[in-house]
Amino acid sequence: MPAQDNRCESDPVDPARACTVREALDRVGGKWSIGILIAASTGPVRFTELERRVEGISRRMLTLTLRNLERDGLLVRRVHPTVPPRVEYTATPMARELYESLVAIHRWAERHREAISAARVAYDREHAVVKTTPPV
Amino acid sequence: MPAQDNRCESDPVDPARACTVREALDRVGGKWSIGILIAASTGPVRFTELERRVEGISRRMLTLTLRNLERDGLLVRRVHPTVPPRVEYTATPMARELYESLVAIHRWAERHREAISAARVAYDREHAVVKTTPPV
DNA sequence: CCGTATCCGACACGATACTG
DNA sequence: CAGTATCGTGTCGGATACGG
């Protein structure tokens, strides 16, 4: 995947030479994007809440991914000037169009993670150091 | 995004400790996975045909991604012992469950690539070397 | 036609420490 | 609470060359 820091290589000033489909997909394809987008699609979510909901993410990656999603117009960041600070992230309408598909993919992964794991084991066994029907 | 060469960190022998959802998603999240899976979901596709359909992919990355998808049980690789060789890739039923979502996401990217590009330009302009209302 | 091998630069990502 | 700064490692992925 691609880069969290990815940007369109095409001249950004010319709208006709906008992101390619692949470049647009990179934002969704990131390691943490799907989880974050799902969490932020049902309503505003605070930073720490995201940190809890997206299991395994580091503070750094959460920040970076949030910034990139914001930059691409998929998330809106709202800062409440209170103390302690309160920052909320919300999916934009454009991002919310992805919600159904994202959830579908997420559930697919849940359904099949064991099958995938098993497939890997089987594949690795068969393709391990050419050992087909060993002699005697 | 994690590795093309990614594997479940959990003990693969214990089915209860199968891939996490995130690990399962990595396979779909790869730079080229979506394009390849879409192409292979409507029927068997040959190697060279994929090379044409998935725009911009290198031969190396095509091979690597195909191997990984095969390893995870998302693709079946069939070799016809003819000359010249003929190799066909087909999405498994498990992978085909993703088809609708994948196509939806792909179309989403097509629809919004200009908006995303524009959002990037706007964001970069505003966040460029703190230059808000420059003096004189 | 369908790959594999190797080299190598660019980041993605995690760990850790510090802050308004 | 919500970040940022810095460092280190892994590996993604392109370029190139070769092979059955």
Tab-separated table of C-alpha atoms (C1' of nucleotides) in Angstrom:
chain	number	residue	atom	x	y	z
A	1	MET	CA	0.000	0.000	0.000
A	2	PRO	CA	0.701	2.678	-0.807
A	3	ALA	CA	1.549	5.756	1.092
A	4	GLN	CA	-0.243	7.431	3.896
A	5	ASP	CA	1.556	10.463	2.649
A	6	ASN	CA	0.472	9.821	-0.871
A	7	ARG	CA	-0.494	12.651	-3.135
A	8	CYS	CA	-1.624	12.888	-6.714
A	9	GLU	CA	1.309	12.921	-9.042
A	10	SER	CA	-0.713	14.646	-11.692
A	11	ASP	CA	-0.781	18.406	-11.841
A	12	PRO	CA	-3.285	19.271	-9.148
A	13	VAL	CA	-4.192	22.577	-10.716
A	14	ASP	CA	-5.694	20.948	-13.772
A	15	PRO	CA	-8.959	19.283	-12.725
A	16	ALA	CA	-8.928	17.181	-15.853
A	17	ARG	CA	-5.722	15.599	-14.612
A	18	ALA	CA	-7.150	14.760	-11.214
A	19	CYS	CA	-6.186	11.729	-9.171
A	20	THR	CA	-6.265	8.482	-10.991
A	21	VAL	CA	-8.664	5.925	-9.628
A	22	ARG	CA	-5.745	4.129	-8.055
A	23	GLU	CA	-4.550	7.216	-6.297
A	24	ALA	CA	-8.005	7.859	-4.938
A	25	LEU	CA	-8.204	4.286	-3.724
A	26	ASP	CA	-4.953	4.630	-1.820
A	27	ARG	CA	-6.683	6.691	0.812
A	28	VAL	CA	-9.163	3.912	1.478
A	29	GLY	CA	-6.535	1.236	1.103
A	30	GLY	CA	-4.388	2.420	3.977
A	31	LYS	CA	-3.809	0.150	6.914
A	32	TRP	CA	-6.175	1.978	9.264
A	33	SER	CA	-8.461	3.946	6.954
A	34	ILE	CA	-11.366	1.531	6.836
A	35	GLY	CA	-11.637	1.221	10.594
A	36	ILE	CA	-11.451	4.955	11.116
A	37	LEU	CA	-13.929	5.778	8.370
A	38	ILE	CA	-16.432	3.299	9.722
A	39	ALA	CA	-16.096	4.735	13.201
A	40	ALA	CA	-16.515	8.311	11.994
A	41	SER	CA	-19.448	7.647	9.684
A	42	THR	CA	-22.095	7.247	12.354
A	43	GLY	CA	-21.399	10.582	13.966
A	44	PRO	CA	-18.668	12.780	15.430
A	45	VAL	CA	-15.966	10.856	17.253
A	46	ARG	CA	-13.308	12.151	19.575
A	47	PHE	CA	-9.635	11.372	19.191
A	48	THR	CA	-9.354	9.155	22.228
A	49	GLU	CA	-12.559	7.367	21.338
A	50	LEU	CA	-11.037	6.486	17.971
A	51	GLU	CA	-7.917	5.296	19.710
A	52	ARG	CA	-10.064	2.816	21.611
A	53	ARG	CA	-12.324	1.782	18.744
A	54	VAL	CA	-9.597	1.155	16.183
A	55	GLU	CA	-7.830	-1.703	17.832
A	56	GLY	CA	-4.055	-1.792	17.717
A	57	ILE	CA	-3.495	1.642	16.223
A	58	SER	CA	-0.721	3.797	17.622
A	59	ARG	CA	-1.245	7.427	18.504
A	60	ARG	CA	1.076	8.455	15.731
A	61	MET	CA	-0.663	6.483	13.019
A	62	LEU	CA	-4.045	7.629	14.190
A	63	THR	CA	-2.944	11.247	13.845
A	64	LEU	CA	-1.326	10.694	10.464
A	65	THR	CA	-4.257	8.806	9.007
A	66	LEU	CA	-6.715	11.358	10.325
A	67	ARG	CA	-4.731	14.175	8.724
A	68	ASN	CA	-4.621	12.421	5.392
A	69	LEU	CA	-8.309	11.610	5.452
A	70	GLU	CA	-9.015	15.216	6.321
A	71	ARG	CA	-6.757	16.419	3.550
A	72	ASP	CA	-8.623	14.335	0.998
A	73	GLY	CA	-11.955	15.698	2.164
A	74	LEU	CA	-13.156	12.469	3.743
A	75	LEU	CA	-13.155	13.732	7.294
A	76	VAL	CA	-13.925	17.036	8.964
A	77	ARG	CA	-11.946	18.009	12.027
A	78	ARG	CA	-13.667	20.260	14.518
A	79	VAL	CA	-11.792	21.731	17.469
A	80	HIS	CA	-13.723	22.930	20.498
A	81	PRO	CA	-11.697	25.629	22.255
A	82	THR	CA	-12.333	24.187	25.683
A	83	VAL	CA	-10.029	22.908	28.328
A	84	PRO	CA	-9.215	20.141	28.181
A	85	PRO	CA	-9.304	20.286	24.378
A	86	ARG	CA	-12.034	18.417	22.551
A	87	VAL	CA	-11.533	17.427	18.931
A	88	GLU	CA	-14.177	15.658	16.916
A	89	TYR	CA	-13.900	13.942	13.562
A	90	THR	CA	-16.841	13.405	11.266
A	91	ALA	CA	-17.079	11.672	7.922
A	92	THR	CA	-18.105	13.921	5.067
A	93	PRO	CA	-21.038	13.012	2.804
A	94	MET	CA	-18.540	11.849	0.196
A	95	ALA	CA	-16.974	9.466	2.699
A	96	ARG	CA	-20.335	8.294	3.950
A	97	GLU	CA	-21.111	7.012	0.476
A	98	LEU	CA	-18.517	4.374	1.208
A	99	TYR	CA	-20.018	3.290	4.497
A	100	GLU	CA	-22.060	0.344	3.247
A	101	SER	CA	-19.185	-1.078	1.223
A	102	LEU	CA	-16.715	-0.572	4.032
A	103	VAL	CA	-18.906	-2.332	6.536
A	104	ALA	CA	-19.535	-5.129	4.050
A	105	ILE	CA	-15.817	-5.641	3.586
A	106	HIS	CA	-15.211	-5.487	7.296
A	107	ARG	CA	-17.828	-8.148	7.954
A	108	TRP	CA	-16.432	-10.233	5.126
A	109	ALA	CA	-13.070	-10.188	6.868
A	110	GLU	CA	-14.693	-11.294	10.109
A	111	ARG	CA	-16.518	-14.136	8.388
A	112	HIS	CA	-13.498	-15.461	6.545
A	113	ARG	CA	-10.500	-14.789	8.682
A	114	GLU	CA	-10.258	-18.397	9.734
A	115	ALA	CA	-10.649	-19.633	6.184
A	116	ILE	CA	-7.948	-17.260	5.061
A	117	SER	CA	-5.643	-18.361	7.824
A	118	ALA	CA	-6.249	-21.992	6.898
A	119	ALA	CA	-5.635	-21.278	3.219
A	120	ARG	CA	-2.292	-19.743	4.102
A	121	VAL	CA	-1.246	-22.748	6.115
A	122	ALA	CA	-2.251	-25.094	3.320
A	123	TYR	CA	-0.495	-23.020	0.685
A	124	ASP	CA	2.680	-22.736	2.712
A	125	ARG	CA	2.710	-26.461	3.399
A	126	GLU	CA	2.429	-27.322	-0.277
A	127	HIS	CA	4.917	-24.763	-1.469
A	128	ALA	CA	7.463	-25.372	1.255
A	129	VAL	CA	10.923	-26.377	0.045
A	130	VAL	CA	9.635	-28.677	-2.697
A	131	LYS	CA	8.888	-31.692	-0.553
A	132	THR	CA	6.265	-33.569	-2.546
A	133	THR	CA	5.881	-37.215	-1.545
A	134	PRO	CA	9.259	-37.617	0.172
A	135	PRO	CA	11.181	-40.880	-0.551
A	136	VAL	CA	10.712	-43.809	1.871
B	1	MET	CA	-0.133	-0.662	4.346
B	2	PRO	CA	1.400	-3.748	5.523
B	3	ALA	CA	3.147	-6.261	3.489
B	4	GLN	CA	2.285	-8.122	0.371
B	5	ASP	CA	4.205	-10.782	2.134
B	6	ASN	CA	2.022	-10.353	5.160
B	7	ARG	CA	1.108	-13.347	7.219
B	8	CYS	CA	-0.937	-13.892	10.336
B	9	GLU	CA	1.165	-13.240	13.359
B	10	SER	CA	-1.053	-15.472	15.431
B	11	ASP	CA	-0.331	-19.186	15.678
B	12	PRO	CA	-1.704	-20.475	12.400
B	13	VAL	CA	-2.319	-23.956	13.771
B	14	ASP	CA	-4.926	-22.796	16.215
B	15	PRO	CA	-8.040	-21.856	14.256
B	16	ALA	CA	-9.357	-19.890	17.217
B	17	ARG	CA	-6.356	-17.603	16.862
B	18	ALA	CA	-6.886	-16.976	13.181
B	19	CYS	CA	-6.104	-13.737	11.374
B	20	THR	CA	-7.425	-10.627	12.983
B	21	VAL	CA	-9.867	-8.649	10.919
B	22	ARG	CA	-7.121	-6.175	10.157
B	23	GLU	CA	-4.827	-8.867	8.883
B	24	ALA	CA	-7.544	-10.240	6.662
B	25	LEU	CA	-8.193	-6.774	5.317
B	26	ASP	CA	-4.558	-6.321	4.369
B	27	ARG	CA	-5.006	-8.609	1.449
B	28	VAL	CA	-7.759	-6.467	0.038
B	29	GLY	CA	-5.994	-3.265	0.995
B	30	GLY	CA	-2.949	-3.845	-1.159
B	31	LYS	CA	-2.097	-1.408	-3.894
B	32	TRP	CA	-3.280	-3.651	-6.707
B	33	SER	CA	-5.611	-6.146	-5.060
B	34	ILE	CA	-8.914	-4.471	-5.797
B	35	GLY	CA	-8.232	-4.134	-9.506
B	36	ILE	CA	-7.083	-7.705	-9.826
B	37	LEU	CA	-9.956	-9.144	-7.823
B	38	ILE	CA	-12.495	-7.247	-9.873
B	39	ALA	CA	-10.925	-8.463	-13.087
B	40	ALA	CA	-10.834	-12.082	-11.921
B	41	SER	CA	-14.357	-12.160	-10.508
B	42	THR	CA	-16.212	-12.275	-13.799
B	43	GLY	CA	-14.367	-15.334	-15.056
B	44	PRO	CA	-10.927	-16.809	-15.671
B	45	VAL	CA	-8.354	-14.259	-16.770
B	46	ARG	CA	-4.946	-14.862	-18.239
B	47	PHE	CA	-1.768	-13.299	-16.907
B	48	THR	CA	-1.187	-10.990	-19.827
B	49	GLU	CA	-4.816	-9.984	-19.903
B	50	LEU	CA	-4.490	-8.878	-16.272
B	51	GLU	CA	-1.361	-6.974	-17.137
B	52	ARG	CA	-3.407	-4.983	-19.624
B	53	ARG	CA	-6.530	-4.565	-17.514
B	54	VAL	CA	-4.797	-3.423	-14.329
B	55	GLU	CA	-3.342	-0.197	-15.549
B	56	GLY	CA	0.137	0.723	-14.420
B	57	ILE	CA	1.017	-2.515	-12.688
B	58	SER	CA	4.470	-3.949	-13.183
B	59	ARG	CA	5.040	-7.587	-14.041
B	60	ARG	CA	6.690	-8.127	-10.721
B	61	MET	CA	3.869	-6.671	-8.650
B	62	LEU	CA	1.291	-8.534	-10.694
B	63	THR	CA	3.023	-11.806	-9.948
B	64	LEU	CA	3.504	-11.004	-6.276
B	65	THR	CA	-0.056	-9.876	-5.724
B	66	LEU	CA	-1.417	-12.887	-7.580
B	67	ARG	CA	0.651	-15.230	-5.408
B	68	ASN	CA	-0.557	-13.601	-2.245
B	69	LEU	CA	-4.167	-13.650	-3.306
B	70	GLU	CA	-3.777	-17.283	-4.224
B	71	ARG	CA	-2.138	-18.024	-0.904
B	72	ASP	CA	-5.050	-16.519	0.982
B	73	GLY	CA	-7.538	-18.555	-0.990
B	74	LEU	CA	-8.970	-15.636	-2.938
B	75	LEU	CA	-7.722	-16.759	-6.327
B	76	VAL	CA	-7.262	-20.093	-8.032
B	77	ARG	CA	-4.358	-20.485	-10.423
B	78	ARG	CA	-4.799	-23.012	-13.208
B	79	VAL	CA	-1.930	-23.911	-15.521
B	80	HIS	CA	-2.662	-25.419	-18.920
B	81	PRO	CA	0.307	-27.542	-20.010
B	82	THR	CA	0.293	-26.165	-23.514
B	83	VAL	CA	2.878	-24.335	-25.493
B	84	PRO	CA	2.992	-21.448	-25.188
B	85	PRO	CA	1.944	-21.725	-21.542
B	86	ARG	CA	-1.519	-20.608	-20.570
B	87	VAL	CA	-2.238	-19.619	-16.980
B	88	GLU	CA	-5.651	-18.556	-15.803
B	89	TYR	CA	-6.696	-16.931	-12.571
B	90	THR	CA	-10.193	-17.145	-11.155
B	91	ALA	CA	-11.715	-15.621	-8.057
B	92	THR	CA	-12.924	-18.142	-5.507
B	93	PRO	CA	-16.491	-17.973	-4.153
B	94	MET	CA	-15.103	-16.365	-1.013
B	95	ALA	CA	-13.493	-13.612	-3.062
B	96	ARG	CA	-16.570	-13.197	-5.204
B	97	GLU	CA	-18.527	-12.223	-2.111
B	98	LEU	CA	-16.491	-9.038	-2.206
B	99	TYR	CA	-17.249	-8.207	-5.808
B	100	GLU	CA	-20.178	-5.837	-5.247
B	101	SER	CA	-18.349	-3.876	-2.566
B	102	LEU	CA	-15.165	-3.724	-4.595
B	103	VAL	CA	-16.928	-2.418	-7.655
B	104	ALA	CA	-18.818	0.083	-5.515
B	105	ILE	CA	-15.580	1.398	-4.075
B	106	HIS	CA	-13.971	1.517	-7.482
B	107	ARG	CA	-16.832	3.529	-8.895
B	108	TRP	CA	-16.752	5.783	-5.869
B	109	ALA	CA	-13.120	6.544	-6.627
B	110	GLU	CA	-14.010	7.363	-10.224
B	111	ARG	CA	-16.816	9.675	-9.145
B	112	HIS	CA	-14.787	11.591	-6.607
B	113	ARG	CA	-11.236	11.662	-7.823
B	114	GLU	CA	-11.532	15.283	-8.877
B	115	ALA	CA	-13.156	16.300	-5.611
B	116	ILE	CA	-10.398	14.538	-3.716
B	117	SER	CA	-7.731	16.220	-5.788
B	118	ALA	CA	-9.355	19.575	-5.180
B	119	ALA	CA	-9.620	18.915	-1.458
B	120	ARG	CA	-5.905	18.207	-1.360
B	121	VAL	CA	-5.050	21.434	-3.101
B	122	ALA	CA	-7.269	23.415	-0.745
B	123	TYR	CA	-5.882	21.697	2.320
B	124	ASP	CA	-2.298	22.192	1.222
B	125	ARG	CA	-2.901	25.831	0.463
B	126	GLU	CA	-4.343	26.493	3.894
B	127	HIS	CA	-1.783	24.498	5.782
B	128	ALA	CA	1.218	25.691	3.823
B	129	VAL	CA	4.013	27.201	5.921
B	130	VAL	CA	1.658	29.169	8.177
B	131	LYS	CA	1.069	32.043	5.810
B	132	THR	CA	-2.281	33.408	6.942
B	133	THR	CA	-2.832	36.989	5.844
B	134	PRO	CA	0.819	37.829	5.174
B	135	PRO	CA	2.025	41.274	6.269
B	136	VAL	CA	1.998	44.049	3.644
C	1	DC	C1'	3.653	-16.496	-22.514
C	2	DC	C1'	4.584	-16.389	-17.927
C	3	DG	C1'	7.172	-15.758	-15.037
C	4	DT	C1'	11.905	-15.306	-11.451
C	5	DA	C1'	16.186	-12.882	-9.429
C	6	DT	C1'	18.452	-8.930	-7.809
C	7	DC	C1'	19.402	-4.367	-6.677
C	8	DC	C1'	17.865	-0.240	-4.322
C	9	DG	C1'	15.464	3.970	-2.963
C	10	DA	C1'	11.305	5.661	-0.603
C	11	DC	C1'	8.190	5.498	2.927
C	12	DA	C1'	4.871	3.243	6.138
C	13	DC	C1'	4.713	2.163	10.642
C	14	DG	C1'	5.977	1.343	15.518
C	15	DA	C1'	8.454	2.862	19.909
C	16	DT	C1'	9.588	6.369	22.678
C	17	DA	C1'	9.700	10.837	24.652
C	18	DC	C1'	7.889	15.474	25.093
C	19	DT	C1'	3.932	19.371	25.121
C	20	DG	C1'	-0.095	23.217	25.173
D	1	DC	C1'	-6.989	15.494	25.987
D	2	DA	C1'	-4.869	15.599	21.746
D	3	DG	C1'	-1.383	15.844	19.740
D	4	DT	C1'	4.243	16.523	17.789
D	5	DA	C1'	9.374	15.195	17.193
D	6	DT	C1'	12.630	11.903	16.317
D	7	DC	C1'	14.585	7.610	15.301
D	8	DG	C1'	14.876	2.896	13.503
D	9	DT	C1'	13.332	-0.981	10.775
D	10	DG	C1'	10.821	-3.410	7.478
D	11	DT	C1'	9.247	-3.803	3.083
D	12	DC	C1'	6.792	-2.026	-0.793
D	13	DG	C1'	7.437	-1.606	-5.256
D	14	DG	C1'	9.972	0.115	-9.651
D	15	DA	C1'	13.883	-0.965	-12.923
D	16	DT	C1'	16.391	-4.217	-15.055
D	17	DA	C1'	17.915	-8.591	-16.671
D	18	DC	C1'	17.322	-13.449	-17.439
D	19	DG	C1'	14.789	-18.150	-18.165
D	20	DG	C1'	11.560	-22.458	-19.376
